[in-house]
XYZ file of C-alpha atoms in Angstrom:
608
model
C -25.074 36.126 32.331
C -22.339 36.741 29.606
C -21.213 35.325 26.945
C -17.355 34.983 25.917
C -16.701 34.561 22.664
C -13.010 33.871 21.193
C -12.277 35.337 18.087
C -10.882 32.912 15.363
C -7.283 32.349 15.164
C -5.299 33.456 11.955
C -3.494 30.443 10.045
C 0.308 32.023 11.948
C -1.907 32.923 15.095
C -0.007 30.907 17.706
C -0.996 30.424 21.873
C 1.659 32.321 23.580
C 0.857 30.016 27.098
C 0.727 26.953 24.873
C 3.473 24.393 26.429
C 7.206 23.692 24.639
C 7.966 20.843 22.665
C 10.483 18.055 23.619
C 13.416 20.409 23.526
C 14.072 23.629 25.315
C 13.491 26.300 22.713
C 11.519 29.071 22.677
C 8.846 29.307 19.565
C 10.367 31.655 17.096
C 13.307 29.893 17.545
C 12.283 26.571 16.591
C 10.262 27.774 13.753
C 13.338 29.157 12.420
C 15.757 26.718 13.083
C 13.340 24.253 11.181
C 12.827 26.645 8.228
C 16.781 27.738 8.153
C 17.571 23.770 8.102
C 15.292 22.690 5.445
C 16.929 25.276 3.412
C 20.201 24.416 3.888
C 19.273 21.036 3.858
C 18.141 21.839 0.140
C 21.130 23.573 -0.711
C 23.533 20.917 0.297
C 22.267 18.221 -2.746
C 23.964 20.739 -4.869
C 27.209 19.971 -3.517
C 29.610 16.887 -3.398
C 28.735 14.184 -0.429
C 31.611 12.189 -1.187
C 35.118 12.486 -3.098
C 34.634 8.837 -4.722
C 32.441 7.445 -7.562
C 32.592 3.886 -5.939
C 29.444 4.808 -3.550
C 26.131 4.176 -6.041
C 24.712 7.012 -7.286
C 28.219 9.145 -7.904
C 27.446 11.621 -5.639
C 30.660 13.637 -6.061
C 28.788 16.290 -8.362
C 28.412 19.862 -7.351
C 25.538 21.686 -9.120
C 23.558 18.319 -9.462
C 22.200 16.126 -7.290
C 22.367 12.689 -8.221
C 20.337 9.254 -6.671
C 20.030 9.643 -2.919
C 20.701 13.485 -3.116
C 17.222 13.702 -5.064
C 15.295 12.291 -1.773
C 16.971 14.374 0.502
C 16.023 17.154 -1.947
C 11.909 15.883 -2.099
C 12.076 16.193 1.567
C 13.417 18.800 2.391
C 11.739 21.051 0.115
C 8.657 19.760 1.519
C 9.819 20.736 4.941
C 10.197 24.031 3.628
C 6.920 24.236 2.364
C 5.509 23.528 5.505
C 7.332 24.876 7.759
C 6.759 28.549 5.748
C 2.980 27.252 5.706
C 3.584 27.351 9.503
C 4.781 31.070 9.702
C 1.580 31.599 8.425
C 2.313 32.795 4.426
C -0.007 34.018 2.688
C -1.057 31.371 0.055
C 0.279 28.084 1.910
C -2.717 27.728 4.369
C -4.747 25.486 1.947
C -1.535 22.584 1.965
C -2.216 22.471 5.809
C -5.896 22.023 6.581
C -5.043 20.268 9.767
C -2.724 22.082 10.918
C 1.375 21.977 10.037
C 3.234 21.499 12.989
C 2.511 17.666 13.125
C 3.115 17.540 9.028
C 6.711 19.431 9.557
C 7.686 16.873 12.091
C 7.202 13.975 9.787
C 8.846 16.335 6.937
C 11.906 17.217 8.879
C 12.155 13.221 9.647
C 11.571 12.258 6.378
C 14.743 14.203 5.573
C 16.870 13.358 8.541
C 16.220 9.959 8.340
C 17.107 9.928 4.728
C 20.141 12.023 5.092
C 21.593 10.008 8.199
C 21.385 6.669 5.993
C 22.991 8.166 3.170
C 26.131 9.511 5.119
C 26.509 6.409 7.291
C 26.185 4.067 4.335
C 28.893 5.860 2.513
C 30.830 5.975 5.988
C 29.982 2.062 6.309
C 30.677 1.189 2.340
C 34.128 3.008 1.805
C 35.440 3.393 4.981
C 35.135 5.651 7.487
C 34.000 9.600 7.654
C 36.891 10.626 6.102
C 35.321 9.765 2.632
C 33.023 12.779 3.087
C 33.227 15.891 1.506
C 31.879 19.233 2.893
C 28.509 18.753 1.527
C 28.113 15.153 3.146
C 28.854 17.015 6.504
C 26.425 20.159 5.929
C 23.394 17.817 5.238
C 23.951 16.003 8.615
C 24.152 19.126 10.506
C 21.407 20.816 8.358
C 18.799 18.044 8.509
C 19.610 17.441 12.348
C 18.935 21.221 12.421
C 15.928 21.122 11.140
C 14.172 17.918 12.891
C 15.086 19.255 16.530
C 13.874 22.489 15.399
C 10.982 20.657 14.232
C 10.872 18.657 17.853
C 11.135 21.861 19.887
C 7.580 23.290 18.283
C 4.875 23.388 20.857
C 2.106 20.607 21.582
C -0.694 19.757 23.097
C -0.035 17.674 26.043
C -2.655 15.216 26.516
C -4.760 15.871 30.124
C -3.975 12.872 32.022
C -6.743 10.512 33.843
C -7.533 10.720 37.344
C -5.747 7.697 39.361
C -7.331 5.518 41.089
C -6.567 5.633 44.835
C -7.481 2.084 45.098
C -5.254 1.391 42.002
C -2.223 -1.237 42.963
C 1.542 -0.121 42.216
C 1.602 -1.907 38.968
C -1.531 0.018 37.653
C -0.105 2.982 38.578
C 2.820 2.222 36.970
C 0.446 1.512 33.476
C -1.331 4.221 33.645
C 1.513 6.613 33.699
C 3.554 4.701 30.772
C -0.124 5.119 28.508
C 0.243 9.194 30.053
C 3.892 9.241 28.553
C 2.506 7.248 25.408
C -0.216 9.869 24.897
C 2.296 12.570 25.425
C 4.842 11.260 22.400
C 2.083 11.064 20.352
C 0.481 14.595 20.695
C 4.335 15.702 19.581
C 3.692 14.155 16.094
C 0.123 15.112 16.422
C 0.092 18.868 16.835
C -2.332 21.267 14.966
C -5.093 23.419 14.458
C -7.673 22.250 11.640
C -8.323 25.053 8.759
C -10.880 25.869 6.543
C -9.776 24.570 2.571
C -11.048 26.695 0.489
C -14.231 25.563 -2.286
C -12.944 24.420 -5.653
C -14.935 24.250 -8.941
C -15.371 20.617 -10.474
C -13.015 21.459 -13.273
C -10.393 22.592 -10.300
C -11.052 19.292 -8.527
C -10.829 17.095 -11.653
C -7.210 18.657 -12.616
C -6.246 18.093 -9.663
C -7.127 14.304 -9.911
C -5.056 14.355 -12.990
C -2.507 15.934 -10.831
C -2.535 13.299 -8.009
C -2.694 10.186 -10.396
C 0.215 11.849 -12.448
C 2.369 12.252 -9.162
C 1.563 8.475 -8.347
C 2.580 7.187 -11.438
C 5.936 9.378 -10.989
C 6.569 7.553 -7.757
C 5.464 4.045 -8.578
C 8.260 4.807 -12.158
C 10.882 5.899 -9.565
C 10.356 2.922 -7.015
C 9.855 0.357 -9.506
C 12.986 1.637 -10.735
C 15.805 2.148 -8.266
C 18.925 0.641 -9.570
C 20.912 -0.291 -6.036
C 19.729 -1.511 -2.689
C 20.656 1.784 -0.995
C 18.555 4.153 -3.049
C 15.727 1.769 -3.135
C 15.817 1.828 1.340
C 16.367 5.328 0.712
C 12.899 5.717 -1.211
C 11.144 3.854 1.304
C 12.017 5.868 3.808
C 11.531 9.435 2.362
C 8.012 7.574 0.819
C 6.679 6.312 4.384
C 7.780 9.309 6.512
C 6.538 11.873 3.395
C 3.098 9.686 3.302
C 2.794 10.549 7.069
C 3.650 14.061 6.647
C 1.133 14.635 3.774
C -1.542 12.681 6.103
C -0.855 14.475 9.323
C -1.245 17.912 7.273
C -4.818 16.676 6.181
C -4.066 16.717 2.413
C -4.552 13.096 2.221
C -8.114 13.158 3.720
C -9.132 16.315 1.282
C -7.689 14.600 -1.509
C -9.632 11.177 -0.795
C -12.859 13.628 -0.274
C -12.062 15.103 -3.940
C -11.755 11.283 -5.711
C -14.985 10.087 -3.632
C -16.824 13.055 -5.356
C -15.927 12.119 -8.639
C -15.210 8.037 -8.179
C -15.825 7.261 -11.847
C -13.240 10.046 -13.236
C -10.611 8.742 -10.610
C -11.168 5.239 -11.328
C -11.050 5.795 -15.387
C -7.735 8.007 -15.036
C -6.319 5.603 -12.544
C -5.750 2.534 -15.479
C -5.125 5.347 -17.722
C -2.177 6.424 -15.582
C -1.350 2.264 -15.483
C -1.841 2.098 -18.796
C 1.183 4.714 -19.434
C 3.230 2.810 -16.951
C 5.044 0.764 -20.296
C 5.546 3.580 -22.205
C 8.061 4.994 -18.934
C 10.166 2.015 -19.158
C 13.248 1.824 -21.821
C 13.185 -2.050 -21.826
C 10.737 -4.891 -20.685
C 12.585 -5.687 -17.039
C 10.908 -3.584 -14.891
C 7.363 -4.499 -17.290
C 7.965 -7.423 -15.429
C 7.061 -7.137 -12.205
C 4.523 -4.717 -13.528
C 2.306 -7.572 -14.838
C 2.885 -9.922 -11.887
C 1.459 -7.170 -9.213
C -1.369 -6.668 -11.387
C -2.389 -10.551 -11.036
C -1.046 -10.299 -7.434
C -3.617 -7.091 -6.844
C -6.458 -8.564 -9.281
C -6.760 -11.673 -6.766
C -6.419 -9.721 -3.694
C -9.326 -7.417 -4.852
C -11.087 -10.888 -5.626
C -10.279 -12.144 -1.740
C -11.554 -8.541 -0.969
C -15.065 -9.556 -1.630
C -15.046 -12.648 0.449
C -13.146 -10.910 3.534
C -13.309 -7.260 3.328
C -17.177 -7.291 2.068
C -18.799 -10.662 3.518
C -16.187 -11.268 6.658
C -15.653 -14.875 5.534
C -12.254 -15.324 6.708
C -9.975 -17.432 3.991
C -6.676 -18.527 4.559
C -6.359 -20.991 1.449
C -7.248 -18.967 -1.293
C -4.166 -18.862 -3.290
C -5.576 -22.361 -4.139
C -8.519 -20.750 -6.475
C -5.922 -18.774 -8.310
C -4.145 -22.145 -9.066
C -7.124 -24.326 -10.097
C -7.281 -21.083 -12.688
C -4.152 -21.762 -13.706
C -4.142 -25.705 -13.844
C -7.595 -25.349 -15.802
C -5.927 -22.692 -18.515
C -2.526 -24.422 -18.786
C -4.125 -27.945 -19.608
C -6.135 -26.727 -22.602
C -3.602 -23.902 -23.995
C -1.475 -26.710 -26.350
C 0.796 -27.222 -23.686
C 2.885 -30.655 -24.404
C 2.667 -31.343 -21.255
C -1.255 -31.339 -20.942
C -2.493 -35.003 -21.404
C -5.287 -33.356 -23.542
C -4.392 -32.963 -26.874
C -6.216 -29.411 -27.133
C -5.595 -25.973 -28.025
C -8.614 -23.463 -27.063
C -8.343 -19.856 -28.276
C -7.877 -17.666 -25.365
C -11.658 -16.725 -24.410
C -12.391 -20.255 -24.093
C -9.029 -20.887 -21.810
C -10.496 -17.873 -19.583
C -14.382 -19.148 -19.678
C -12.621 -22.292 -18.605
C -10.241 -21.320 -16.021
C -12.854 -19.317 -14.031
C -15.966 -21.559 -14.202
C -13.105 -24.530 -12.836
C -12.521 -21.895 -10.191
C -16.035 -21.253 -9.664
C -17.318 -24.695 -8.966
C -14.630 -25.731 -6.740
C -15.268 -22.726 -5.050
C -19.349 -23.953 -4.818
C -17.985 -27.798 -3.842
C -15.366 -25.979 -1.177
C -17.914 -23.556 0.206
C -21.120 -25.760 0.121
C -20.136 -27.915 3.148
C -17.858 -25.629 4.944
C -19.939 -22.299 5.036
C -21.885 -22.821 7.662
C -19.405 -22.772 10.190
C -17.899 -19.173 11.468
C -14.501 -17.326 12.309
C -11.681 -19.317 13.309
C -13.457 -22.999 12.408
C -13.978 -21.680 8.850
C -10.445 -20.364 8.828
C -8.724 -23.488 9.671
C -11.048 -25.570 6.867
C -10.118 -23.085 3.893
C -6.463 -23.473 5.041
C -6.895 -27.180 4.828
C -8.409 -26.517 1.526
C -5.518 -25.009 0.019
C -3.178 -27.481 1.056
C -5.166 -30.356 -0.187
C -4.943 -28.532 -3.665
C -1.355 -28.414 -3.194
C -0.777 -31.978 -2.137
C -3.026 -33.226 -4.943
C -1.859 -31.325 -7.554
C 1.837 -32.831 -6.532
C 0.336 -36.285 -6.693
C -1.547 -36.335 -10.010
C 1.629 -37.410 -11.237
C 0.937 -40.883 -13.044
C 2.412 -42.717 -10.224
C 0.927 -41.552 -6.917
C -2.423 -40.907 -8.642
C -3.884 -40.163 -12.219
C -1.327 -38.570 -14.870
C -3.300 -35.121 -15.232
C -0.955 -32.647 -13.388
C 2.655 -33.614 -14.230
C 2.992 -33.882 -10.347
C 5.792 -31.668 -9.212
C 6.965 -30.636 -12.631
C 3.936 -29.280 -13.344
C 2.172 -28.299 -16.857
C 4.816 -26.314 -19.072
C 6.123 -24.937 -22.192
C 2.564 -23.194 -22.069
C 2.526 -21.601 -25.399
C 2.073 -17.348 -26.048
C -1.286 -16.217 -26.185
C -2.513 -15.010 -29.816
C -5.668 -13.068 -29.604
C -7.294 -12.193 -32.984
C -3.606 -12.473 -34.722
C -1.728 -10.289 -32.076
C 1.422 -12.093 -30.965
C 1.933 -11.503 -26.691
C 4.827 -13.100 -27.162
C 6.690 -10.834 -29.404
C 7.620 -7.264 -29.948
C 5.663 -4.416 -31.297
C 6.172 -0.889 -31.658
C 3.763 1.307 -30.831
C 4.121 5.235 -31.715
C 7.768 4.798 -31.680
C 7.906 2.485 -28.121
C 8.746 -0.749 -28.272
C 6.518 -3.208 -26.381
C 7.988 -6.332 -25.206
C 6.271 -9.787 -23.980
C 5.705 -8.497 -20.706
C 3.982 -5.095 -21.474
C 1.727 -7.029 -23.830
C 0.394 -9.202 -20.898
C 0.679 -5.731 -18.934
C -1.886 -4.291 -20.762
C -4.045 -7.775 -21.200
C -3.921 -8.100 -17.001
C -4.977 -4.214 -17.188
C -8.129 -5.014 -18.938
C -9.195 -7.765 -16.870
C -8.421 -5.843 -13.615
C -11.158 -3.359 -14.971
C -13.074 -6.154 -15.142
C -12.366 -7.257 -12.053
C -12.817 -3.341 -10.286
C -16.264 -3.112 -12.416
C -17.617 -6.921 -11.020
C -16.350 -5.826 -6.935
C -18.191 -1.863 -7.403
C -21.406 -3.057 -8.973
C -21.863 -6.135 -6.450
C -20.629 -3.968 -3.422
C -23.355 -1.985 -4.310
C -26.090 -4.504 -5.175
C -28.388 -5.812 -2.791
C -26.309 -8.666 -2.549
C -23.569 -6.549 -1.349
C -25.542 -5.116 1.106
C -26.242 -9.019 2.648
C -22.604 -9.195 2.637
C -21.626 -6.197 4.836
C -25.042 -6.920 6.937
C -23.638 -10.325 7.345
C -20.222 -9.060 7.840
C -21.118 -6.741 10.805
C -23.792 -8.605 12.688
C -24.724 -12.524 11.181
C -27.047 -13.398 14.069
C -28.663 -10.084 13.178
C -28.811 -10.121 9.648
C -30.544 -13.800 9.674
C -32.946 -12.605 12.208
C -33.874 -9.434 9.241
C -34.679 -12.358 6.704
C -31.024 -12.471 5.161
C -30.401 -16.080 3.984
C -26.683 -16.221 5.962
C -25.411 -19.113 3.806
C -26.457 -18.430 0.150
C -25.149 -15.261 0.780
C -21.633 -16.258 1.744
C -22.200 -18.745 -1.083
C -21.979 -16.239 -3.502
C -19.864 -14.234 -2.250
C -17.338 -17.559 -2.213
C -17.883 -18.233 -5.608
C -17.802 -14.845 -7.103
C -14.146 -14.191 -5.496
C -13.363 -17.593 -6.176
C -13.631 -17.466 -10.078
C -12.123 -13.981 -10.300
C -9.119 -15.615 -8.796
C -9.310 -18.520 -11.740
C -10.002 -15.476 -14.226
C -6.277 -14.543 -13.291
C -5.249 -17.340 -13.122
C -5.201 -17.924 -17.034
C -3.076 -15.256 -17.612
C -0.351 -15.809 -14.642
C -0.247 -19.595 -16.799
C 0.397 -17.825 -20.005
C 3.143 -15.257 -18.122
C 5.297 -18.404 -16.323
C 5.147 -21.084 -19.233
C 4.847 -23.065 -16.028
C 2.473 -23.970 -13.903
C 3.503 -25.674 -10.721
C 2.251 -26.888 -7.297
C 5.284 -24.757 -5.416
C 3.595 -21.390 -6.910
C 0.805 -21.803 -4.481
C 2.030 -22.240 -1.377
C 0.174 -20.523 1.931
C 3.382 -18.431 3.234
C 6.124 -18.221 1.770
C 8.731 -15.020 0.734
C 7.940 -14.234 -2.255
C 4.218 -13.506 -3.334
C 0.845 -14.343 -4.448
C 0.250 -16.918 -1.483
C -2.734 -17.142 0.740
C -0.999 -15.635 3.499
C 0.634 -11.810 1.462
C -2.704 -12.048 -0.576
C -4.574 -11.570 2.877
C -2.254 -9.066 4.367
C -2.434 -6.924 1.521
C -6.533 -6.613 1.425
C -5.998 -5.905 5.612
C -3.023 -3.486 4.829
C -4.713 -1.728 1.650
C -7.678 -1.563 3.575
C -10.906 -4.174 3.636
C -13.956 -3.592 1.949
C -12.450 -0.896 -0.538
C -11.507 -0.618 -4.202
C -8.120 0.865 -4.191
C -6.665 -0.578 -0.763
C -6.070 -4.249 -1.994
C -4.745 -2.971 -5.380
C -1.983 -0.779 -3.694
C -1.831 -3.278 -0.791
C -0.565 -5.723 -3.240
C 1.442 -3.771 -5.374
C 3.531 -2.579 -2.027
C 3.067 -6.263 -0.548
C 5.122 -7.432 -3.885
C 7.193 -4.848 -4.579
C 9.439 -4.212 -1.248
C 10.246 -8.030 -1.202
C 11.487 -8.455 -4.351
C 13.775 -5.331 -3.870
C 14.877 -6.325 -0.507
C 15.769 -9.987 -1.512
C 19.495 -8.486 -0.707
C 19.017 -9.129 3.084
C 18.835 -12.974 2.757
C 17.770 -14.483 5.922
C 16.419 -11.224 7.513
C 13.880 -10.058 4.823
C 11.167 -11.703 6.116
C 12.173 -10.293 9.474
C 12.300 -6.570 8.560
C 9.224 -7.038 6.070
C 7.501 -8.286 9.232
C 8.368 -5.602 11.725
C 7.202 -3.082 9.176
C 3.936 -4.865 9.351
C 3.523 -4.825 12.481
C 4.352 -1.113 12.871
C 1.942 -0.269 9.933
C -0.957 -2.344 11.905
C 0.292 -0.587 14.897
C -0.328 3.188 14.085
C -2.739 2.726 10.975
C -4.804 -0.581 11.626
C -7.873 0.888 9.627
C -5.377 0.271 6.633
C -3.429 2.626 3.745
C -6.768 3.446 1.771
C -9.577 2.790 4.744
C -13.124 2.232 4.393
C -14.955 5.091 6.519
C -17.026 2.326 8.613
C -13.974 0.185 9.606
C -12.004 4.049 10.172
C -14.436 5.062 12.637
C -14.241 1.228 14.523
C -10.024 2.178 14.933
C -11.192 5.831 15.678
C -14.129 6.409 17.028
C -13.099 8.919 20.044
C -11.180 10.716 17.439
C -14.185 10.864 14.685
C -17.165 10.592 16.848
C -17.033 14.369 18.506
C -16.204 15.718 14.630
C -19.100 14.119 13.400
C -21.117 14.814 15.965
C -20.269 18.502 15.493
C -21.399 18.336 11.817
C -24.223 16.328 12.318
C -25.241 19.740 15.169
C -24.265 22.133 12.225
């Protein structure tokens, strides 16, 4: 009997029987039509799009590209890259460890995308086609170029079940629409994994530095975008270049690389946010800066009691306002009937142990039921805060809460004689009120992050995940089910009232409307739950950039009125669709979305 062995493929090596992509081309030729586009694609942000100044951005410069032209630019010098990674070049194999075709699909639509939008919206906002110059024309050809070069690259078509002779017509008719389903995917799907070669720690470490200094770069510039039309611009040369680093693997080694060295990441993560004032020339865009760090603080808090125990809590928002309340009426506000003023500790002490023991009084009756029963009581919960709140008025009930005016003119914090509400300058930057309470909300997040890692790996944060998985299980192993989820309801509970005190001190005003369950702007129950599913549940980093992309894009697409909500939505639901696991996943709940896509790999290592 022989053996056949197949001698390994080089990085350019390429099947010559291996089948065509969506369009008609032969290989060579699509490899260079996607290289040759990308290039020109480049080449065209040096030249004028348009004759006129009045499209945002001025892009009638030659020589310099200016606001959209700079996306197109990202992208399609990252098509480049991969697309001579493709060809094999010596050097380029390591930024393709799973193989480039898929990544240079997702490259070359990053680009297009971003390209088409920019010469239709100048079409659309002055008039017509004729308001484009030469260079507004090459980019539309070059990046449409590029993508069906891209497009015509071979795949592997999936092999397609056996049918059912038995089957009815409509089954039939299902189980070729999954075939065709399974066959559009494997176009964006393409590739060969590759060996990445061994780096020292140092090596790994700088390039930890490197990642964390690229994400503050991109945060600066999204935070940042001046007009609607660079800001939809951004998102769409951010998803579709997210997708492209992903399919190429780069996003899996680089998560590997953090994991190894989780403290170091973590550390130069708020030291990266910490430099995040110092980028801004004023305190506007400071601004929403502090309010996604309370938005992400709670949602990490919310991350213990969903994403660790799999307690299910739709009113939670509510905790974050009993914080508040608790703060705001002993801070000196006039409005507080109690004539006090604590110092801030004692405000903080106050606002989370309020937090905490309505969290005990909430969760001690209502924890022993499960899943959708203990759903619908926490929602009830945080619409009886609501409704009370409203009516502690001095008419409709005691005067404690102001009722719908709520507690304000909450005075500045002034911790050990430093002012938060006035400017300072710092090593020749000027900090304003906002990147004081920046920095504060920085600190506490760390305490936050510190309380969620040393729990999630306590033995009580082991009875939350064994609880999580399997309750009837974990109770029959000795577990006590409902202290458990007691703590666990109390411990996210007061780190919700532990921001709360500082979103009291950041408003003035502390109101009953702020903590609603839906509603379009965030925190409420319902984005603070969405971003620990969308970050990804039972992690550290998912619910913190869960929450700071769950804020951000509504606030900067408050231009589309009525339909926000709408197009914030679909996104959603297209995110859920073709990453469920969520942005930053944890490996347990990855293999549950994956598991015929992990299970053979892990398998094979487990062999090795």
């Amino acid at each position: 009997m022989t053996t056949q062995t197949t001698a390994p493929q080089t990085p350019g090596a390429r099947k010559t029987d291996a089948p065509s992509g969506l369009l008609p081309l032969p290989e060579k030729a699509a490899r260079a039509l996607a290289l040759g586009g990308s290039v020109l694609t480049a080449a065209s942000t040096f030249l004028a799009w348009t004759w006129t100044a009045d499209f945002p951005g001025d892009l009638t410069f030659y020589g310099y590209p200016g606001g959209l032209q700079v996306l197109v630019l990202v992208g399609a010098l990252l098509a480049t890259v991969f697309a001579l990674a493709s060809y094999g070049v010596r050097g380029l194999g390591w930024l393709v460890p799973a193989g480039g075709d898929a990544a240079l699909k997702f490259a070359t639509l990053a680009t297009f995308a971003t390209s088409w939008y920019t010469v239709l919206a100048i079409s659309v906002d002055l008039g017509g086609l004729v308001n484009l110059e030469p260079g507004g024309f090459l980019v539309a050809v070059a990046s449409l170029a590029a993508f069906a070069g891209a497009l015509a690259l071979p795949f592997q078509r999936p092999e397609p079940d056996p049918i059912d002779p038995d089957d009815t017509g409509w089954e039939k008719f299902k189980h070729g629409a999954g075939h065709q389903w399974e066959t559009l995917k494997a176009v964006f799907t393409a590739g060969s994994p590759r060996p990445v070669p061994a780096l020292s720690s140092y090596a790994e470490i700088l390039l930890i530095v490197a990642m964390l200094a690229l994400g503050l770069v991109v945060f600066t510039y999204g935070i940042g975008t001046e007009y609607d039309e660079l800001f939809i611009g951004f998102l769409i040369t951010a998803g579709f270049g997210f997708a492209a680093l992903n399919k190429a693997g780069l996003i899996a080694h680089a998560s590997q690389i953090a994991s190894r060295h989780q403290n170091i990441t973590i550390c130069g993560a708020f030291v990266a946010a910490a430099l995040f004032p110092f980028t801004q020339t004023n305190d506007q865009y400071a601004t929403i800066g502090v309010y996604i760090l309370i938005f992400a603080t709670v949602a990490l808090g919310l991350n213990i009691v969903v994403g660790l125990a799999g307690l299910l809590d739709l009113g939670y928002v509510a905790f974050l306002g009993v914080g508040a309340y608790a703060a705001a009426l002993v801070s000196g506000s006039p409005s507080s009937p109690f004539d006090v003023h604590f110092p801030f500790w004692a405000a903080v002490l106050v606002g989370a142990a309020a937090s905490l023991v309505f969290g005990v009084l909430i969760g001690a009756p209502t924890l022993r039921l499960r899943g959708d029963y203990l759903a619908i009581v926490t929602l009830g919960f945080g619409e009886i805060f609501r409704i009370t709140a409203n009516n502690l008025d001095g008419t409709s009930g005691p005067d404690l809460t102001n009722g719908s005016n709520g507690v304000s003119s909450i005075p500045n914090l002034d911790v050990l004689g430093f002012d938060f509400g006035a400017q300072h300058d710092l090593g020749g930057f000027t900090i304003g009120r906002f990147a004081n309470y920046f920095f504060l909300m920085l600190i506490i997040t760390a305490v936050v992050v510190l309380v969620f890692r040393r729990s999630g790996n306590s033995r009580i944060g082991r009875a939350w995940v064994a609880i999580r998985e399997d309750e009837t299980a974990a109770l029959a192993m000795g577990i006590n089910g409902f202290r458990v989820k007691l703590i666990a309801f109390a411990v996210g509970a007061s780190l919700a009232g532990l921001a709360g005190t500082v979103q009291a001190h950041v408003t003035y005003t502390v109101t009953p409307e702020q903590y609603l369950f839906a509603g379009p702007i965030p925190p409420n129950s319902a984005f603070l739950l969405a971003a620990v599913v969308l970050g990804g549940m039972g992690t550290i980093s998912g619910p913190l950039i869960g929450a700071a992309l769950l804020f951000l894009i509504p606030n900067k697409l408050q231009f589309l009125g009525n339909y926000q909500l709408f197009a914030f939505g679909l996104a959603l639901i297209l995110l859920m669709r073709f990453r469920p696991e969520g942005l930053i996943p944890n490996r347990r709940r990855q293999l549950e979305f994956h598991e015929e896509a992990e299970a053979p790999t892990l398998l094979t290592k487990a062999g090795a």
